[in-house]
Coordinates of C-alpha atoms and ligand atoms in Angstrom, one line a residue:
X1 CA 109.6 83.4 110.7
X2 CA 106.6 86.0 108.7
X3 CA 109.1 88.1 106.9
X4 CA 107.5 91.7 106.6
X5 CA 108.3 93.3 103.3
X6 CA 109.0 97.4 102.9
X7 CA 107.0 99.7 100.8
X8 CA 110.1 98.7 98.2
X9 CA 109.6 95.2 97.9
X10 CA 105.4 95.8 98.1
X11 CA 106.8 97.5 94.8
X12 CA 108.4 95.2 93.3
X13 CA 105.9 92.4 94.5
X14 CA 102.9 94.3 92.9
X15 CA 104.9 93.9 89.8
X16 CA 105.3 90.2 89.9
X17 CA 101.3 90.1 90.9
X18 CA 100.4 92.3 87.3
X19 CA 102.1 89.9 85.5
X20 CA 100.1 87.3 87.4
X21 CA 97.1 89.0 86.7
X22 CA 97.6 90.1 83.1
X23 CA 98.6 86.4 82.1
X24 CA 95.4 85.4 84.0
X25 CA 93.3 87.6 82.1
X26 CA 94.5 86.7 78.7
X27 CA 93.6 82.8 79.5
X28 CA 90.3 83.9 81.1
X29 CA 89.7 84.7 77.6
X30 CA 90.9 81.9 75.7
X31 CA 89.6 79.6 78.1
X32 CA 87.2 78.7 75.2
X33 CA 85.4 75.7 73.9
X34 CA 87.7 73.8 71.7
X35 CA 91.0 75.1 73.4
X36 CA 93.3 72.5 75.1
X37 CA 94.9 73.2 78.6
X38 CA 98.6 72.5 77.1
X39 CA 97.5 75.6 74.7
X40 CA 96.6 77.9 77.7
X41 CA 100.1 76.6 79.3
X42 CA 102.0 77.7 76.5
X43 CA 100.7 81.2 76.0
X44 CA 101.3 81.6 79.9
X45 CA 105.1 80.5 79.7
X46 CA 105.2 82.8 76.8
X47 CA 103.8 85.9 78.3
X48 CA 105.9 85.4 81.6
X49 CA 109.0 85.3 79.9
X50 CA 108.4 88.1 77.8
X51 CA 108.1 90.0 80.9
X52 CA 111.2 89.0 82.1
X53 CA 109.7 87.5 84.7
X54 CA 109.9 83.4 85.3
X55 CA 106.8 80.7 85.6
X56 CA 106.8 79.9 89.3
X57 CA 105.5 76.5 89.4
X58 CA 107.4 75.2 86.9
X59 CA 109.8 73.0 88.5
X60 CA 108.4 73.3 92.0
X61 CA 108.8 70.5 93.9
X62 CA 109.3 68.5 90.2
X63 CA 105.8 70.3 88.9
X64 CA 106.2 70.1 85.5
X65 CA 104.1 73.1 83.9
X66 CA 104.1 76.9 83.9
X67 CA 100.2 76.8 85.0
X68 CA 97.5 74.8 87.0
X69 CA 94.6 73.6 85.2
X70 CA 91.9 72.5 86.9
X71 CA 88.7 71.2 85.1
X72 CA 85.4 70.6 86.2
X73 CA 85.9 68.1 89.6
X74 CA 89.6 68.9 89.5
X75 CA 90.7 71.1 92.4
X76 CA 93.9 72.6 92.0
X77 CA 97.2 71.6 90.4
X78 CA 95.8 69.8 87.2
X79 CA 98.3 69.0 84.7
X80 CA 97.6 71.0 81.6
X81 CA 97.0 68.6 78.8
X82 CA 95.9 67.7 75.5
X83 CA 92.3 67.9 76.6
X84 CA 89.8 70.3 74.5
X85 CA 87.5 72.3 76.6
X86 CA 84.2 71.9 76.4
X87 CA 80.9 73.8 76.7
X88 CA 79.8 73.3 80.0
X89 CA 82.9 73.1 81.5
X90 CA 84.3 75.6 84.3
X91 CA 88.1 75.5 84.9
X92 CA 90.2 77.2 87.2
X93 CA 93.8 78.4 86.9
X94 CA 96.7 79.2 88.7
X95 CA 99.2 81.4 87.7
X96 CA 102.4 82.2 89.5
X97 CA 106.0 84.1 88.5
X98 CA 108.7 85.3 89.6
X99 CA 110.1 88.8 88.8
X100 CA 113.2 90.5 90.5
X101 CA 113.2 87.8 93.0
X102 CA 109.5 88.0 94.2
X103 CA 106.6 85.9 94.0
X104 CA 103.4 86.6 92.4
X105 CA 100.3 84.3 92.9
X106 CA 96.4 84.5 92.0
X107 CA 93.6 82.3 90.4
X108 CA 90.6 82.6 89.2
X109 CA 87.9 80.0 87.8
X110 CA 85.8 80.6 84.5
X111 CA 83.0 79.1 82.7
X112 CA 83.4 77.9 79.6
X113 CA 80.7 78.8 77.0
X114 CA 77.4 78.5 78.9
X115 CA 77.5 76.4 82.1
X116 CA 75.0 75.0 84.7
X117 CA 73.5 77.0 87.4
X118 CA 75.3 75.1 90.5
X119 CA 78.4 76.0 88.2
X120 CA 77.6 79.7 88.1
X121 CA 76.7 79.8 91.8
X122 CA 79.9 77.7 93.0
X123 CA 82.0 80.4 91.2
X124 CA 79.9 83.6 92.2
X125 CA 80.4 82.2 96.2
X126 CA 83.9 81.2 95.8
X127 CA 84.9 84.8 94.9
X128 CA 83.1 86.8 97.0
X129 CA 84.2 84.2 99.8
X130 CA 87.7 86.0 98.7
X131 CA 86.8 89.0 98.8
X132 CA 85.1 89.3 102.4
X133 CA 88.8 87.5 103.2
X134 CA 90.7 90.2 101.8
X135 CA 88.4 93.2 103.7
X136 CA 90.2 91.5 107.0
X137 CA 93.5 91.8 105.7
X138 CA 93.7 95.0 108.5
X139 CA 95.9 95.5 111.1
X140 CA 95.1 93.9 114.6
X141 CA 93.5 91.4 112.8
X142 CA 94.6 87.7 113.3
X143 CA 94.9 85.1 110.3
X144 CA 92.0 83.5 112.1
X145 CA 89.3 86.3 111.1
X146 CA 90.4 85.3 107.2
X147 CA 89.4 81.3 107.8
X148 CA 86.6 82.0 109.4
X149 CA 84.9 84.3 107.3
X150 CA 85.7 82.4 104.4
X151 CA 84.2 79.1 105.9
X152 CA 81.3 81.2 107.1
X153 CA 80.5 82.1 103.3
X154 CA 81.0 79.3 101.5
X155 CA 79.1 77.0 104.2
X156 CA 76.0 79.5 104.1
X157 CA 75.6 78.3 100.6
X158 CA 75.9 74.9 101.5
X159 CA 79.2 74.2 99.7
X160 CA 82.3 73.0 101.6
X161 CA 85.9 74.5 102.0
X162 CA 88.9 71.9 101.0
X163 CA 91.4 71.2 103.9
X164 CA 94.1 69.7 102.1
X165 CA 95.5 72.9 100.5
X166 CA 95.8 77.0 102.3
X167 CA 96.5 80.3 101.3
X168 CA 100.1 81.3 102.7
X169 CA 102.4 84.2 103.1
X170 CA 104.4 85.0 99.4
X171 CA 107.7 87.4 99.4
X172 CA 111.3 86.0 98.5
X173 CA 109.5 82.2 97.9
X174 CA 106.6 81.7 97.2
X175 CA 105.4 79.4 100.1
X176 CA 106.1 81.0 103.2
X177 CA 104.6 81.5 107.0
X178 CA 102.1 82.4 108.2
X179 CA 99.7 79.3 106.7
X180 CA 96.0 80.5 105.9
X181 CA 93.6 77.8 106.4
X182 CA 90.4 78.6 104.6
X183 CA 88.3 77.4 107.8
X184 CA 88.6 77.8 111.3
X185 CA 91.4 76.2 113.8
X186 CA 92.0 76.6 117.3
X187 CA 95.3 77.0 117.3
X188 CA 98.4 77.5 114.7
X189 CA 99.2 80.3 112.3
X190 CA 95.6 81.1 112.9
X191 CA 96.5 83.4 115.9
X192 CA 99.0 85.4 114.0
X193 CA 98.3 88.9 114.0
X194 CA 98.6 90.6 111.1
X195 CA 100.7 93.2 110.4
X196 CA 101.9 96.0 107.8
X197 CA 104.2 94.3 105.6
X198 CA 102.7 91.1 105.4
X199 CA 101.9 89.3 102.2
X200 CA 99.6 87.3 101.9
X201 CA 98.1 84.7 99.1
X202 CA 94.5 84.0 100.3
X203 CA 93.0 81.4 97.9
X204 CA 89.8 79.5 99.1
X205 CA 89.3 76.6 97.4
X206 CA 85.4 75.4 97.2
X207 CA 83.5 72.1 96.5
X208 CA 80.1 71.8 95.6
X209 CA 79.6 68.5 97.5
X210 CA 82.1 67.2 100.1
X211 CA 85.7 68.8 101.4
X212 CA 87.0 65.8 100.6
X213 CA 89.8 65.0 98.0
X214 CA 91.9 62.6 96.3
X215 CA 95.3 63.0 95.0
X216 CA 95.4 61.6 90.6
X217 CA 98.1 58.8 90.1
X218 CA 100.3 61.9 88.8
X219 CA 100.9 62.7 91.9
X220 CA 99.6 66.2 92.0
X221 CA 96.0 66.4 90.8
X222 CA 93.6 67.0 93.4
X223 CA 89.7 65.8 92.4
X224 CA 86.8 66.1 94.9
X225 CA 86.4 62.7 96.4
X226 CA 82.7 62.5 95.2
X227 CA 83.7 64.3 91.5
X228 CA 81.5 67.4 92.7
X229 CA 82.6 70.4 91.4
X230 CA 85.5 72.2 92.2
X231 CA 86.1 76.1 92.0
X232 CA 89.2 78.2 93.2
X233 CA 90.3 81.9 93.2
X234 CA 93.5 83.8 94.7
X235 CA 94.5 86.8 95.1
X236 CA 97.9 88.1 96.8
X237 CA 97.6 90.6 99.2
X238 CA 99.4 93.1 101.2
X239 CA 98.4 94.6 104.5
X240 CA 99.4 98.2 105.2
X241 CA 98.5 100.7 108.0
X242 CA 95.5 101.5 105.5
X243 CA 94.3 98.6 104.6
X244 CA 94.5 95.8 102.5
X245 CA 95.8 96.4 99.4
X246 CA 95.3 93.8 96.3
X247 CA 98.7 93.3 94.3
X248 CA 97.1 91.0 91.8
X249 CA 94.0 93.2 90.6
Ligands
MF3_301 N1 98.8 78.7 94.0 C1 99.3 77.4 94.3 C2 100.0 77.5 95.6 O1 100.1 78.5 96.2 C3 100.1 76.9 93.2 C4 101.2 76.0 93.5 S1 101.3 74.9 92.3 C5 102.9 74.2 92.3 O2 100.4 76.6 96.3 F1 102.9 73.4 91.4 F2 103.7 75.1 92.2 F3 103.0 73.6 93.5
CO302 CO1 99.2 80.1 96.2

């Protein structure tokens, strides 16, 4: 059941996404050459907690860290480690928490230093592959015009959209219905219409080469198949009788 949340708990869930976004923008800027990942992890957990909020992931489903750190080929849900960024390198990170018993949920991906062209480019369409997803976040709208538009984007460029992995509706948990696929399907939660009150987490996630991926021995990393790169952004998003509006920005 899409649980539609009042103009109270769009409140309260804005809240939740600030944090999000104010821990995101902090390791946007220490996401520098020489950093490791476990680093970036910590300052997250920190910065969470002294919010009062609590790191989302952390314990989901046995996932052991307050952030995803993704690097380079890695897709989503890399384990932060004791690995030192390098020049060159882009990453992308996930950031969720939970404050007065809502969910907040975005990425973004960042170079690090001075990075390839392809790099630059893969990022660049990977946002704005977000952002023409969040202008249909408008009532009478179906899920469906968020895939395709999405696809439509990131395709045009000649990159490819990840199957494995969707955007999904955020509130009282932090997965629930509907399920946003970032390319098009004939049927499913695609033919939801959307509605004020709905949250949503959009979050394309973009390979250079092929959609394909493989799951890491951890059990939760997720690499392109062909170690292309990887880039990833999310936002979550409420629709109201004016519009989307962006809780994490
Ligand atoms: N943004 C991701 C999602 O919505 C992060 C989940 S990571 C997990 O699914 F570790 F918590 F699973
Ligand atoms: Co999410």
């Amino acid at each position: 059941m899409i649980v539609l949340k009042s103009d109270r708990e769009i409140k309260i869930m804005r809240e939740s996404n600030q944090i999000v976004k104010e821990v995101l923008n902090e390791l946007s800027l220490r996401a520098e050459e020489g950093i490791t990942t476990r680093e970036l992890d910590r300052l997250a957990e920190e910065k969470i907690r002294k919010h009062g909020a609590t790191p989302a992931f952390l314990g989901y489903r046995g996932y052991p860290f307050t952030i995803c750190a993704s690097v380079n080929e890695e897709v989503v849900h890399g384990f932060p480690s004791k690995r030192r960024l390098r020049k060159g390198d882009i990453i992308s990170i996930d950031v969720g928490a939970c404050y007065q018993g809502y969910y907040g949920d975005a990425a973004v991906t960042v170079p690090v230093g001075e990075v390839s062209e392809l790099a630059l480019r893969l990022i660049a369409v990977t946002r704005e592959s977000l952002e023409l997803a969040i202008e249909k976040v408008r009532v009478g709208n179906r899920i469906f015009d968020i895939s395709a538009v999405i696809q439509d984007r990131v395709e045009s460029e000649g990159f490819s959209v990840v199957r494995d992995f969707v955007g999904h509706g955020i509130g009282r948990e932090m997965h629930e219905p509907p399920q946003i696929p970032n390319f098009r399907m004939d049927e499913g939660s695609v033919q939801v219409k959307i509605k004020p009150g709905m949250v949503l987490a959009i979050e394309p996630m973009v390979n250079a080469g092929s959609c394909e991926v493989d799951i890491l021995a951890d059990g939760w990393t997720a690499v392109t198949r062909d170690r292309s790169l990887s880039a990833h952004f999310e936002h979550t998003v409420a629709a109201t009788a004016d519009g989307p509006m962006v809780l994490s920005s």
